[in-house]
mmCIF file of C-alpha atoms in Angstrom:
data_model
loop_
_atom_site.group_PDB
_atom_site.id
_atom_site.type_symbol
_atom_site.label_atom_id
_atom_site.label_comp_id
_atom_site.label_asym_id
_atom_site.label_seq_id
_atom_site.Cartn_x
_atom_site.Cartn_y
_atom_site.Cartn_z
ATOM 1 C CA MET A 4 36.509 7.316 7.510
ATOM 2 C CA GLU A 5 33.756 5.291 5.776
ATOM 3 C CA SER A 6 31.169 6.246 8.390
ATOM 4 C CA THR A 7 31.793 9.984 7.863
ATOM 5 C CA LYS A 8 31.391 9.506 4.058
ATOM 6 C CA ASN A 9 28.194 7.559 4.470
ATOM 7 C CA ILE A 10 26.725 10.245 6.852
ATOM 8 C CA THR A 11 27.758 13.118 4.508
ATOM 9 C CA LEU A 12 26.189 11.233 1.532
ATOM 10 C CA THR A 13 22.841 10.713 3.505
ATOM 11 C CA VAL A 14 22.771 14.358 4.690
ATOM 12 C CA SER A 15 23.184 15.534 1.080
ATOM 13 C CA ILE A 16 20.426 13.217 -0.028
ATOM 14 C CA LEU A 17 18.189 14.486 2.815
ATOM 15 C CA ILE A 18 18.718 18.060 1.854
ATOM 16 C CA GLY A 19 18.086 17.245 -1.769
ATOM 17 C CA ALA A 20 14.905 15.452 -0.980
ATOM 18 C CA VAL A 21 13.621 18.327 1.214
ATOM 19 C CA LEU A 22 14.402 20.842 -1.604
ATOM 20 C CA PHE A 23 12.976 18.642 -4.340
ATOM 21 C CA PHE A 24 9.583 18.062 -2.588
ATOM 22 C CA GLY A 25 9.468 21.650 -1.272
ATOM 23 C CA LEU A 26 9.936 23.298 -4.728
ATOM 24 C CA SER A 27 8.100 20.767 -7.016
ATOM 25 C CA GLY A 28 4.488 19.968 -7.091
ATOM 26 C CA THR A 29 5.179 16.209 -6.723
ATOM 27 C CA ASP A 30 3.413 15.855 -3.336
ATOM 28 C CA ILE A 31 0.148 17.459 -4.646
ATOM 29 C CA TRP A 32 0.257 15.477 -7.888
ATOM 30 C CA VAL A 33 0.639 12.188 -6.099
ATOM 31 C CA GLN A 34 -1.789 12.824 -3.372
ATOM 32 C CA SER A 35 -4.467 14.026 -5.825
ATOM 33 C CA HIS A 36 -4.670 10.387 -7.114
ATOM 34 C CA PHE A 37 -5.870 9.305 -3.693
ATOM 35 C CA TYR A 38 -8.570 11.992 -3.289
ATOM 36 C CA ASN A 39 -12.110 12.380 -4.816
ATOM 37 C CA PRO A 40 -12.825 16.134 -4.803
ATOM 38 C CA PHE A 41 -16.591 15.437 -5.609
ATOM 39 C CA THR A 42 -17.217 13.117 -2.621
ATOM 40 C CA ARG A 43 -14.393 14.677 -0.506
ATOM 41 C CA GLN A 44 -13.294 11.329 0.415
ATOM 42 C CA TRP A 45 -9.882 9.503 0.308
ATOM 43 C CA VAL A 46 -9.381 6.199 -1.513
ATOM 44 C CA VAL A 47 -9.140 4.445 1.905
ATOM 45 C CA ASP A 48 -11.597 5.174 4.678
ATOM 46 C CA THR A 49 -9.768 6.016 7.791
ATOM 47 C CA ASN A 50 -12.647 4.297 9.675
ATOM 48 C CA ASN A 51 -11.936 0.900 8.078
ATOM 49 C CA GLU A 52 -11.200 -1.013 11.289
ATOM 50 C CA VAL A 53 -9.552 -4.008 9.459
ATOM 51 C CA LEU A 54 -6.980 -1.859 7.510
ATOM 52 C CA LYS A 55 -6.558 0.480 10.491
ATOM 53 C CA PHE A 56 -5.565 -2.593 12.634
ATOM 54 C CA ILE A 57 -3.358 -4.099 10.041
ATOM 55 C CA PHE A 58 -1.372 -1.061 8.974
ATOM 56 C CA TYR A 59 -1.621 1.163 12.043
ATOM 57 C CA ASP A 60 -2.608 -0.299 15.527
ATOM 58 C CA GLY A 61 -1.506 -3.855 14.755
ATOM 59 C CA ILE A 62 1.830 -3.169 13.153
ATOM 60 C CA LYS A 63 2.688 -0.569 15.695
ATOM 61 C CA ARG A 64 2.001 -2.859 18.629
ATOM 62 C CA LEU A 65 4.050 -5.708 16.917
ATOM 63 C CA LEU A 66 7.019 -3.449 16.454
ATOM 64 C CA ILE A 67 6.858 -2.470 20.112
ATOM 65 C CA LEU A 68 6.507 -6.014 21.172
ATOM 66 C CA ILE A 69 9.644 -7.029 19.041
ATOM 67 C CA ALA A 70 11.577 -4.253 20.591
ATOM 68 C CA VAL A 71 10.633 -5.182 24.146
ATOM 69 C CA LEU A 72 11.392 -8.895 23.533
ATOM 70 C CA MET A 73 14.800 -7.972 22.044
ATOM 71 C CA LEU A 74 15.550 -5.840 24.991
ATOM 72 C CA PHE A 75 14.709 -8.424 27.655
ATOM 73 C CA GLY A 76 16.259 -11.241 25.495
ATOM 74 C CA SER A 77 19.447 -9.301 25.222
ATOM 75 C CA ILE A 78 19.610 -8.668 28.958
ATOM 76 C CA THR A 79 19.192 -12.365 29.639
ATOM 77 C CA VAL A 80 21.835 -13.724 27.160
ATOM 78 C CA TRP A 81 24.148 -10.703 26.719
ATOM 79 C CA LYS A 82 27.080 -12.297 28.375
ATOM 80 C CA HIS A 83 26.646 -15.706 26.702
ATOM 81 C CA PRO A 84 29.674 -16.409 24.382
ATOM 82 C CA PHE A 85 27.435 -17.331 21.525
ATOM 83 C CA PHE A 86 26.074 -13.846 21.261
ATOM 84 C CA GLU A 87 29.362 -12.024 21.488
ATOM 85 C CA PRO A 88 29.645 -11.451 17.714
ATOM 86 C CA TYR A 89 26.159 -10.042 17.646
ATOM 87 C CA ARG A 90 26.482 -7.661 20.655
ATOM 88 C CA ARG A 91 27.334 -4.663 18.393
ATOM 89 C CA GLY A 92 24.306 -5.299 16.091
ATOM 90 C CA ILE A 93 21.926 -5.980 18.946
ATOM 91 C CA ALA A 94 22.945 -2.602 20.510
ATOM 92 C CA ILE A 95 22.372 -0.769 17.211
ATOM 93 C CA VAL A 96 19.008 -2.265 16.621
ATOM 94 C CA LEU A 97 17.785 -1.620 20.187
ATOM 95 C CA LEU A 98 18.990 1.986 20.096
ATOM 96 C CA SER A 99 17.486 2.479 16.590
ATOM 97 C CA SER A 100 14.171 1.114 17.641
ATOM 98 C CA ILE A 101 13.931 3.703 20.389
ATOM 99 C CA LEU A 102 15.764 6.762 18.963
ATOM 100 C CA VAL A 103 14.413 6.719 15.390
ATOM 101 C CA PRO A 104 10.726 7.146 16.440
ATOM 102 C CA VAL A 105 11.584 9.450 19.350
ATOM 103 C CA ILE A 106 13.708 11.875 17.155
ATOM 104 C CA VAL A 107 11.194 11.746 14.239
ATOM 105 C CA GLY A 108 8.301 12.399 16.538
ATOM 106 C CA SER A 109 10.118 15.230 18.305
ATOM 107 C CA LEU A 110 10.887 16.775 14.892
ATOM 108 C CA LYS A 111 7.312 16.598 13.611
ATOM 109 C CA ALA A 112 6.172 18.287 16.812
ATOM 110 C CA VAL A 113 8.013 21.488 15.909
ATOM 111 C CA THR A 114 7.897 21.678 12.047
ATOM 112 C CA ASN A 115 4.190 22.778 12.065
ATOM 113 C CA MET A 116 3.313 21.167 8.757
ATOM 114 C CA PRO A 117 -0.295 20.063 8.058
ATOM 115 C CA CYS A 118 -1.457 16.705 6.726
ATOM 116 C CA PRO A 119 -2.932 16.506 3.277
ATOM 117 C CA LYS A 120 -6.492 16.242 4.574
ATOM 118 C CA ASN A 121 -5.959 19.532 6.432
ATOM 119 C CA ILE A 122 -4.857 21.627 3.553
ATOM 120 C CA GLU A 123 -7.220 23.721 1.357
ATOM 121 C CA ILE A 124 -6.650 21.796 -1.893
ATOM 122 C CA PHE A 125 -8.114 18.697 -0.133
ATOM 123 C CA GLY A 126 -10.905 20.340 1.733
ATOM 124 C CA GLY A 127 -9.113 21.545 4.749
ATOM 125 C CA VAL A 128 -8.231 25.167 5.950
ATOM 126 C CA TYR A 129 -4.450 25.142 5.850
ATOM 127 C CA PRO A 130 -2.401 26.495 2.966
ATOM 128 C CA HIS A 131 0.128 24.244 1.353
ATOM 129 C CA THR A 132 3.590 25.371 2.367
ATOM 130 C CA CYS A 133 7.167 24.265 2.295
ATOM 131 C CA VAL A 134 8.812 23.168 5.653
ATOM 132 C CA TRP A 135 11.009 26.406 5.667
ATOM 133 C CA GLU A 136 8.007 28.667 5.135
ATOM 134 C CA LYS A 137 5.899 30.353 7.812
ATOM 135 C CA TYR A 138 2.137 30.997 7.860
ATOM 136 C CA SER A 139 0.945 34.470 6.947
ATOM 137 C CA THR A 140 -0.181 36.775 9.699
ATOM 138 C CA GLU A 141 -3.882 35.914 8.862
ATOM 139 C CA GLU A 142 -3.200 32.233 9.486
ATOM 140 C CA CYS A 143 -1.063 32.377 12.569
ATOM 141 C CA HIS A 144 -4.159 31.648 14.698
ATOM 142 C CA LEU A 145 -4.456 28.132 13.184
ATOM 143 C CA GLU A 146 -3.733 25.142 15.495
ATOM 144 C CA LYS A 147 -0.248 23.832 15.281
ATOM 145 C CA GLN A 148 0.111 20.856 13.071
ATOM 146 C CA LYS A 149 2.364 17.820 13.451
ATOM 147 C CA CYS A 150 2.460 15.906 10.121
ATOM 148 C CA TRP A 151 6.104 16.337 8.849
ATOM 149 C CA PRO A 152 7.917 14.023 8.799
ATOM 150 C CA ALA A 153 5.888 10.723 8.933
ATOM 151 C CA GLY A 154 6.084 9.485 12.641
ATOM 152 C CA HIS A 155 4.080 6.210 12.117
ATOM 153 C CA ALA A 156 6.447 4.867 9.369
ATOM 154 C CA SER A 157 9.550 5.748 11.465
ATOM 155 C CA GLY A 158 9.079 2.505 13.503
ATOM 156 C CA GLY A 159 9.237 0.361 10.321
ATOM 157 C CA PHE A 160 12.295 2.226 8.839
ATOM 158 C CA ALA A 161 14.075 1.862 12.217
ATOM 159 C CA LEU A 162 14.204 -1.863 11.267
ATOM 160 C CA LEU A 163 16.984 -0.950 8.621
ATOM 161 C CA ALA A 164 19.234 -1.178 11.544
ATOM 162 C CA LEU A 165 19.049 -4.911 11.132
ATOM 163 C CA VAL A 166 21.593 -4.928 8.284
ATOM 164 C CA PHE A 167 24.169 -4.263 11.082
ATOM 165 C CA LEU A 168 23.140 -7.338 13.073
ATOM 166 C CA PHE A 169 23.725 -9.979 10.398
ATOM 167 C CA ARG A 170 26.836 -10.865 8.435
ATOM 168 C CA SER A 171 25.595 -12.637 5.356
ATOM 169 C CA ARG A 172 24.917 -10.387 2.353
ATOM 170 C CA LYS A 173 21.826 -12.253 1.523
ATOM 171 C CA VAL A 174 20.364 -11.983 5.030
ATOM 172 C CA LYS A 175 21.324 -8.339 5.067
ATOM 173 C CA ILE A 176 19.518 -7.665 1.841
ATOM 174 C CA ALA A 177 16.428 -9.673 3.100
ATOM 175 C CA ALA A 178 16.536 -7.589 6.373
ATOM 176 C CA ALA A 179 16.657 -4.258 4.521
ATOM 177 C CA SER A 180 13.978 -5.390 2.168
ATOM 178 C CA THR A 181 11.760 -6.394 5.042
ATOM 179 C CA ALA A 182 12.329 -3.055 6.803
ATOM 180 C CA MET A 183 11.491 -1.169 3.638
ATOM 181 C CA LEU A 184 8.384 -3.167 3.056
ATOM 182 C CA ILE A 185 7.086 -2.534 6.554
ATOM 183 C CA GLY A 186 8.010 1.103 6.485
ATOM 184 C CA TRP A 187 6.471 1.732 3.086
ATOM 185 C CA SER A 188 3.384 -0.281 3.948
ATOM 186 C CA MET A 189 2.808 1.949 6.946
ATOM 187 C CA GLY A 190 3.627 5.149 5.029
ATOM 188 C CA THR A 191 1.467 4.324 2.099
ATOM 189 C CA TYR A 192 -1.522 3.466 4.283
ATOM 190 C CA LYS A 193 -1.285 6.948 5.881
ATOM 191 C CA MET A 194 -1.032 8.537 2.382
ATOM 192 C CA LEU A 195 -4.199 6.678 1.242
ATOM 193 C CA ILE A 196 -6.154 8.012 4.219
ATOM 194 C CA GLY A 197 -4.887 11.507 3.747
ATOM 195 C CA ASP A 198 -2.634 11.688 6.652
ATOM 196 C CA HIS A 199 0.764 12.057 4.888
ATOM 197 C CA PHE A 200 2.215 13.228 1.643
ATOM 198 C CA LEU A 201 4.797 11.084 -0.283
ATOM 199 C CA SER A 202 7.605 13.438 0.935
ATOM 200 C CA HIS A 203 6.703 12.801 4.525
ATOM 201 C CA THR A 204 7.509 9.219 4.193
ATOM 202 C CA VAL A 205 10.558 9.657 1.929
ATOM 203 C CA ILE A 206 12.097 12.144 4.457
ATOM 204 C CA THR A 207 11.389 9.702 7.322
ATOM 205 C CA MET A 208 13.087 6.850 5.540
ATOM 206 C CA ILE A 209 16.218 8.968 4.837
ATOM 207 C CA LEU A 210 16.217 10.485 8.299
ATOM 208 C CA ALA A 211 15.816 7.123 9.865
ATOM 209 C CA TRP A 212 18.938 5.829 8.047
ATOM 210 C CA LEU A 213 20.779 8.909 9.016
ATOM 211 C CA ILE A 214 19.985 8.415 12.694
ATOM 212 C CA ILE A 215 21.062 4.736 12.369
ATOM 213 C CA LEU A 216 24.394 5.709 10.913
ATOM 214 C CA PHE A 217 25.058 8.127 13.777
ATOM 215 C CA ILE A 218 24.079 5.333 16.249
ATOM 216 C CA VAL A 219 26.530 2.944 14.535
ATOM 217 C CA ARG A 220 29.263 5.526 14.790
ATOM 218 C CA GLY A 221 28.437 6.027 18.483
ATOM 219 C CA VAL A 222 28.371 2.368 19.238
ATOM 220 C CA ASP A 223 31.691 1.760 17.485
ATOM 221 C CA LYS A 224 33.241 4.812 19.301
ATOM 222 C CA PHE A 225 32.040 3.412 22.548
ATOM 223 C CA ASN A 226 33.536 0.098 21.797
ATOM 224 C CA GLU A 227 36.828 1.556 20.773
ATOM 225 C CA ILE A 228 37.082 3.458 24.050
ATOM 226 C CA ARG A 229 36.220 0.386 26.125
ATOM 227 C CA GLU A 230 38.774 -1.776 24.303
ATOM 228 C CA SER A 231 41.513 0.887 24.656
ATOM 229 C CA ARG A 232 40.768 1.035 28.449
ATOM 230 C CA LYS A 233 41.049 -2.726 28.666
ATOM 231 C CA GLU A 234 44.379 -2.640 26.938
ATOM 232 C CA GLY A 235 45.576 0.101 29.295
ATOM 233 C CA VAL A 236 44.781 -1.819 32.323
#
């Protein structure tokens, strides 16, 4: 089955990415370009209200608004014959816009990984660890951290589900490119203010696609069961 192959491939890429970033010094090397150790400041000030509105508050509210409008719009026109070919895609997009941020947010709540600004190398108090490592006994008193994977960018990467809404190859490419642009804009901003490592955003991107693939499989399975029941009546 094609969906099983895609899911297996994505899981393999996800595991490979986790191992690569955990065992290499890529995160620290990349992040060090955004931090001035002499002034102890990041290349972008987190208090810059304009950038914060564009890449954090504003884009988050826009994505929520789009999801809400799609939900109510779908409820209104769901049974209209014109939208019948798009019902599968609309369901996938709506479920992805909800489940991707929820799952990523739930995961980051239990991984206990600090942000770059919180680790010792960049002026914080937390050691730099891999996601599979635990803090030492001396460090167990530290407050639980919630920085892995990147929750903010998950809303942008959830838009990758749009490739299942459209039929034209050109439109699919445009939709995927837009989703990547939004997701990486959100993720890069958080990197520049010291809130996330490169790996956090990469993992979120891959995880978002994996969640979308499972949603696609679930929606298709639901439609198969519904059609078989119709035929049996």
